[in-house]
Coordinates of C-alpha atoms in Angstrom, one line a residue:
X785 CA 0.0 0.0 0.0
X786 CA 1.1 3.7 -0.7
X787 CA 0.1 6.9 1.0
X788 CA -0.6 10.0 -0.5
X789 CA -0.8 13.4 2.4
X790 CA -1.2 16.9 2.2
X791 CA -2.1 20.3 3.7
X792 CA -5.1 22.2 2.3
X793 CA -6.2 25.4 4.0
X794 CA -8.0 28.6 2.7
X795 CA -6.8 32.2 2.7
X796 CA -7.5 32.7 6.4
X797 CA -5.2 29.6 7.1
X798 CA -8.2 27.5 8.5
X799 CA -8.7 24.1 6.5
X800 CA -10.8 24.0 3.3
X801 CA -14.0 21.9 3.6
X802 CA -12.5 18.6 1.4
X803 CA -10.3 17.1 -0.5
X804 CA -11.7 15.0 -3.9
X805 CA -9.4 12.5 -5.1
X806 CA -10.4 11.5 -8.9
X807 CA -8.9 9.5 -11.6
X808 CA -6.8 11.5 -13.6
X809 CA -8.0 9.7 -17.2
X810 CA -11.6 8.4 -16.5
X811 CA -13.0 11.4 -13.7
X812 CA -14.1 8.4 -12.0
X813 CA -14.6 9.5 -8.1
X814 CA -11.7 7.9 -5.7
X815 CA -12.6 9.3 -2.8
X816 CA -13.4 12.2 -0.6
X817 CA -11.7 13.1 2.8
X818 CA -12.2 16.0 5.3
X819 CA -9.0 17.2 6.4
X820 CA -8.0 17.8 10.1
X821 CA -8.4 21.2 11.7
X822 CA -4.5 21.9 10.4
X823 CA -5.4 21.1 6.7
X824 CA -3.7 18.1 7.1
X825 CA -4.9 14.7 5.0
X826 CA -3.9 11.4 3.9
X827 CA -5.5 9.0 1.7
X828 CA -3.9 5.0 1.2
X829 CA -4.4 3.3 -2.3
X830 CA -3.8 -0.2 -3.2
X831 CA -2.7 -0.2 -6.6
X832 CA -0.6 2.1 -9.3
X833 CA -2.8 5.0 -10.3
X834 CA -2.9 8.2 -12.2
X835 CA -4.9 10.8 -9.6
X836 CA -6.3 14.0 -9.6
X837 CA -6.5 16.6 -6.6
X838 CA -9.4 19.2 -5.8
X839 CA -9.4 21.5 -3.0
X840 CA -13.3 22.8 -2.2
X841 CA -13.8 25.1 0.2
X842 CA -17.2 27.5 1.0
X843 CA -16.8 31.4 -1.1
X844 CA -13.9 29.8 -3.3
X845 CA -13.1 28.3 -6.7
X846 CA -12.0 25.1 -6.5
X847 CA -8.6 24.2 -7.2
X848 CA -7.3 21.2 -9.2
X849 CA -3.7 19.6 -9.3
X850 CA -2.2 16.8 -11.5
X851 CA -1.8 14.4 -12.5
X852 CA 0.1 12.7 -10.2
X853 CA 1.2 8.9 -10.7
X854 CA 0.9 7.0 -7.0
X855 CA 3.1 3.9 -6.8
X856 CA 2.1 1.5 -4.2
X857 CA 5.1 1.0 -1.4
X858 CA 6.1 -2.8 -1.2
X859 CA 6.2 -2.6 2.5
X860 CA 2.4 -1.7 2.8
X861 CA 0.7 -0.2 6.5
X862 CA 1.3 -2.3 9.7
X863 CA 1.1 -1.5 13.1
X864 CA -1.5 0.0 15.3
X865 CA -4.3 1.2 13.3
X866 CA -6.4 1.7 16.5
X867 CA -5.0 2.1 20.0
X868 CA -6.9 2.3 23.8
X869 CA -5.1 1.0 27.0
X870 CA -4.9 2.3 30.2
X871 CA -2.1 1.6 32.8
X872 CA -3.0 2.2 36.3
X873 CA -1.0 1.8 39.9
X874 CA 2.7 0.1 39.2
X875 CA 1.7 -1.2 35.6
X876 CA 3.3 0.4 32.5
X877 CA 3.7 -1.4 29.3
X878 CA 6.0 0.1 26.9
X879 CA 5.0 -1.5 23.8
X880 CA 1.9 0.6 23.8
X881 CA 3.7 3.4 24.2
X882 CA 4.3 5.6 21.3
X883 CA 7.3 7.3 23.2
X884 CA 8.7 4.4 24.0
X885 CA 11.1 4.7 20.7
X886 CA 13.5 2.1 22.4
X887 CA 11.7 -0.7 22.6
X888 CA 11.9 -3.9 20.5
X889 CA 8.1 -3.5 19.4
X890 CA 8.5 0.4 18.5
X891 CA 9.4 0.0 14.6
X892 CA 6.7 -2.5 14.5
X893 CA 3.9 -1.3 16.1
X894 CA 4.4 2.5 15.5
X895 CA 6.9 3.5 12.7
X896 CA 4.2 3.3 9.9
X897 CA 1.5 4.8 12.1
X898 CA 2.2 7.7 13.8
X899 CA 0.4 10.3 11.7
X900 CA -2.2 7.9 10.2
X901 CA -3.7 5.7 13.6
X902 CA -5.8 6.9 16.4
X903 CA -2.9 5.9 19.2
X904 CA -4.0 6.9 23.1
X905 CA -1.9 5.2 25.9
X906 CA -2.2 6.4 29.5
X907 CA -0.5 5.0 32.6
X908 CA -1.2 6.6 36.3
X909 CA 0.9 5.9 39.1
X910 CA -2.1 6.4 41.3
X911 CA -5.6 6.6 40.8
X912 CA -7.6 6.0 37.5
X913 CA -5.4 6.2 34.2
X914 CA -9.0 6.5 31.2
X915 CA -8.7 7.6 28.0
X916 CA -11.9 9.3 27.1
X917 CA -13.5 8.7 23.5
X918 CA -11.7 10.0 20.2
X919 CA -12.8 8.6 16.8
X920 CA -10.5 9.1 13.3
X921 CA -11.6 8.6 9.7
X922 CA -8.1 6.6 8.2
X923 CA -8.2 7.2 4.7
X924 CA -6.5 3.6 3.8
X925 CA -7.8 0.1 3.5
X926 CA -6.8 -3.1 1.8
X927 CA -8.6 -6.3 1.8
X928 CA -5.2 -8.2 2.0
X929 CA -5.1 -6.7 5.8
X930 CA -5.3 -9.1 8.2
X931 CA -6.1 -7.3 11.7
X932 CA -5.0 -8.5 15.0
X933 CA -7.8 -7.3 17.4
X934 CA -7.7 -7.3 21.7
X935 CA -10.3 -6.0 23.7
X936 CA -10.2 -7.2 27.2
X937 CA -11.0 -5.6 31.0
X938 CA -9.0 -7.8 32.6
X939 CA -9.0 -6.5 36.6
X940 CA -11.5 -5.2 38.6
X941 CA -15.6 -4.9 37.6
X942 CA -14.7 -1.0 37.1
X943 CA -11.9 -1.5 34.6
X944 CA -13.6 -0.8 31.2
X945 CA -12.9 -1.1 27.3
X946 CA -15.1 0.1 24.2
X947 CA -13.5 0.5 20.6
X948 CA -15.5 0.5 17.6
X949 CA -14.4 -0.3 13.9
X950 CA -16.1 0.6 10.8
X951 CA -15.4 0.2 7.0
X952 CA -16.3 2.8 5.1
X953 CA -17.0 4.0 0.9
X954 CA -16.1 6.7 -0.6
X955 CA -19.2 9.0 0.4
X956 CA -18.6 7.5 4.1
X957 CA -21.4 5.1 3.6
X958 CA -20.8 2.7 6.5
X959 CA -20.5 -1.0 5.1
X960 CA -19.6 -2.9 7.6
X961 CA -19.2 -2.4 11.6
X962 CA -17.4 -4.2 14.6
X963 CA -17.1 -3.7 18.1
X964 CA -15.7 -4.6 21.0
X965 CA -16.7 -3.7 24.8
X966 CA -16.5 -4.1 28.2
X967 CA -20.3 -6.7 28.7
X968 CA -19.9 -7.9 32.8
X969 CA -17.0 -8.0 35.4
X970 CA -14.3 -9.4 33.6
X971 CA -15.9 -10.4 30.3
X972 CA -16.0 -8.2 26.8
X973 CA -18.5 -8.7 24.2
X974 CA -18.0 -8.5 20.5
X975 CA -20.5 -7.6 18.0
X976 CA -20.7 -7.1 14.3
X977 CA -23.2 -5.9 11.8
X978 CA -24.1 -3.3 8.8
X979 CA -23.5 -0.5 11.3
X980 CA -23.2 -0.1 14.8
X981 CA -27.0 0.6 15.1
X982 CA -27.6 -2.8 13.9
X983 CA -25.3 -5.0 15.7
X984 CA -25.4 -8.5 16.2
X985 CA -23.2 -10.3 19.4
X986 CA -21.0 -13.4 18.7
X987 CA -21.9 -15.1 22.1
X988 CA -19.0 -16.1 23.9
X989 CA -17.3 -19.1 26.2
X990 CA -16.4 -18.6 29.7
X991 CA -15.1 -15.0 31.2
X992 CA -14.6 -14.0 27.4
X993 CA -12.2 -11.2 25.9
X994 CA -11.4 -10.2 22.4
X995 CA -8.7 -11.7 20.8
X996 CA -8.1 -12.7 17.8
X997 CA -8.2 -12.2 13.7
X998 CA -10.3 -10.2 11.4
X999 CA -10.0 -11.2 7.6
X1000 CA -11.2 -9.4 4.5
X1001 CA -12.5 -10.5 0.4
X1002 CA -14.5 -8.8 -2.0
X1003 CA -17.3 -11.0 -0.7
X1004 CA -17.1 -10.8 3.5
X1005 CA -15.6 -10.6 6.9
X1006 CA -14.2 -13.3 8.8
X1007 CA -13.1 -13.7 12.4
X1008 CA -10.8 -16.2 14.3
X1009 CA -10.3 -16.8 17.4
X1010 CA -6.8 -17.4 18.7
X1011 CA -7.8 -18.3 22.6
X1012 CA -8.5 -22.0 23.4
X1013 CA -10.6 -20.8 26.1
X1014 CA -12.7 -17.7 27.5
X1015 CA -12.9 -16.3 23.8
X1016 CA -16.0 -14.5 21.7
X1017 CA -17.3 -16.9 18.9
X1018 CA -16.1 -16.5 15.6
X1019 CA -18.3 -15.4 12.9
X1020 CA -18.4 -15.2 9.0
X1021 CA -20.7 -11.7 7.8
X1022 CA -21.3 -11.2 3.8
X1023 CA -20.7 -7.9 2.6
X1024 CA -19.8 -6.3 -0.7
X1025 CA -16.3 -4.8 -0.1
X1026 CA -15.3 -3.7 -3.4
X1027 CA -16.0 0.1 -2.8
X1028 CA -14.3 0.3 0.5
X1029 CA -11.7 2.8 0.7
X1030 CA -11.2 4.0 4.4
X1031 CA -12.2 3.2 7.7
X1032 CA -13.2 4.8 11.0
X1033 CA -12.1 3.9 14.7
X1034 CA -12.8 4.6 17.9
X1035 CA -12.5 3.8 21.8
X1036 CA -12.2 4.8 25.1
X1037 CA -10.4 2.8 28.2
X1038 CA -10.5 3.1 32.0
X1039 CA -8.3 1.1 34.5
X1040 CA -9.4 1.4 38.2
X1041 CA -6.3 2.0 39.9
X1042 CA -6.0 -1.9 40.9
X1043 CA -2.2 -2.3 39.0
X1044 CA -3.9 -3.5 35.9
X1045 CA -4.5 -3.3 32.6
X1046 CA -7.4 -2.4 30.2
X1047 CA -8.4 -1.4 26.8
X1048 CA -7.9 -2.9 23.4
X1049 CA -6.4 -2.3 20.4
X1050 CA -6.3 -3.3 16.6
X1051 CA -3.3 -4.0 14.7
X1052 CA -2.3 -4.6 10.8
X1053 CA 0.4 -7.5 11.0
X1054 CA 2.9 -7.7 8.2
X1055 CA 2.2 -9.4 5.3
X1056 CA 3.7 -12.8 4.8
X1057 CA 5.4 -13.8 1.8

């Protein structure tokens, strides 16, 4: 996967309203992306391509650049797309750590991510470490992902988890939706559907967590399991994923102030060869 980023702001140095991306020879639609308060944007595409720029903003002419010929980098995304733990009392666990630069996980788990995932860690000495809710629209997806996903509240009944996972078209039409969250003391609950208004649970053995892998075609979703025991089912959901172009995530984590941890995370694993 390549990525493609840029700063677009109007006159008065606040961001323009959106960025289109088109195809340069066709005018087919790629995509369209809403920048960050900065202007900043990013956009991730899975093949070679000839693309077209427009900046639209409210009171002014749009503005067109190109063409500019995106080659996809070998090395693709990997690391944390999404990231939600909390560290409270004498824990602190560096690999979520985005500081952390000299740990052996760093390169793997943040190098490719650090302007493009939604990565909160928080770790309190005493008292409640919680990282309050933040969603991000990531302007990348490929269906040869395959997503490493943890959810888990694994301490006291008061240590909690929510993170939310959405695929997404090019007009943000939601196509498919996951999500992961603290159910009972000790036990998350993962649930899928069209969106997260219509969400179906997977059902679950013993004092469950999330943990496991999440799978892509043209045709569907798949999840694994990789616990032997106190797991959420895995399930199989049909979906047309041909138009998917980004996704969104979200969560949110508290841990009590009981030396433990909670939250969850998602993470792209390298491709294998």
């Amino acid at each position: 996967m390549g990525m493609i980023t840029g700063t677009a702001k109007r006159f008065d140095n606040t961001a323009i309203d959106n960025v289109t991306l088109f195809e340069w020879f066709t005018g087919r639609l790629i995509t369209r992306i809403n920048p960050n308060s900065d202007g900043s944007w990013s956009f991730g595409y899975q093949a070679d391509m000839a693309v077209g720029v427009t900046y639209i903003a409210a009171g002014c002419e749009p503005i067109t650049h190109g063409p500019y010929q995106l080659i996809v980098n070998d090395t693709g995304l990997r690391g944390f797309l999404l990231l939600s733990i909390s560290d409270s009392g004498t824990k602190y666990s560096p690999q979520y750590d985005k500081t952390a630069t000299d740990h052996v996980d760093w390169i793997g788990n943040f190098a490719l991510m650090l302007d493009v995932g939604l990565l909160n860690y928080k770790t309190a000495v005493a008292g409640v470490a919680e990282n309050l809710w933040q969603s991000k629209i990531i302007n990348a997806f490929d269906l040869s992902w395959v997503l490493e996903l943890y959810g888990g509240n694994r301490g006291w009944r008061y240590d909690k988890h929510k993170w939310t996972f959405e695929i997404l078209d090019a007009f943000d039409n939601v196509l498919f939706a996951l999500q992961s969250e603290y159910w009972t003391s000790l036990t998350s609950q993962l649930s899928y559907g069209e969106n997260l208004d219509s969400l179906v649970a997977t059902g679950s053995s013993g004092s469950a967590e999330t943990k496991g892998l999440l799978k892509f075609s043209n045709t569907g979703v798949t999840y694994e399991t990789t616990q032997t025991a106190n797991f959420n089912m895995p399930f199989s959901y049909d979906v047309d994923l041909s138009q998917a172009v980004k996704v969104r995530v979200g969560g949110e984590s508290l841990s009590s102030g009981a030396s433990v941890t909670a939250g969850g995370y998602i993470l792209i694993l390298p491709k294998t060869v």
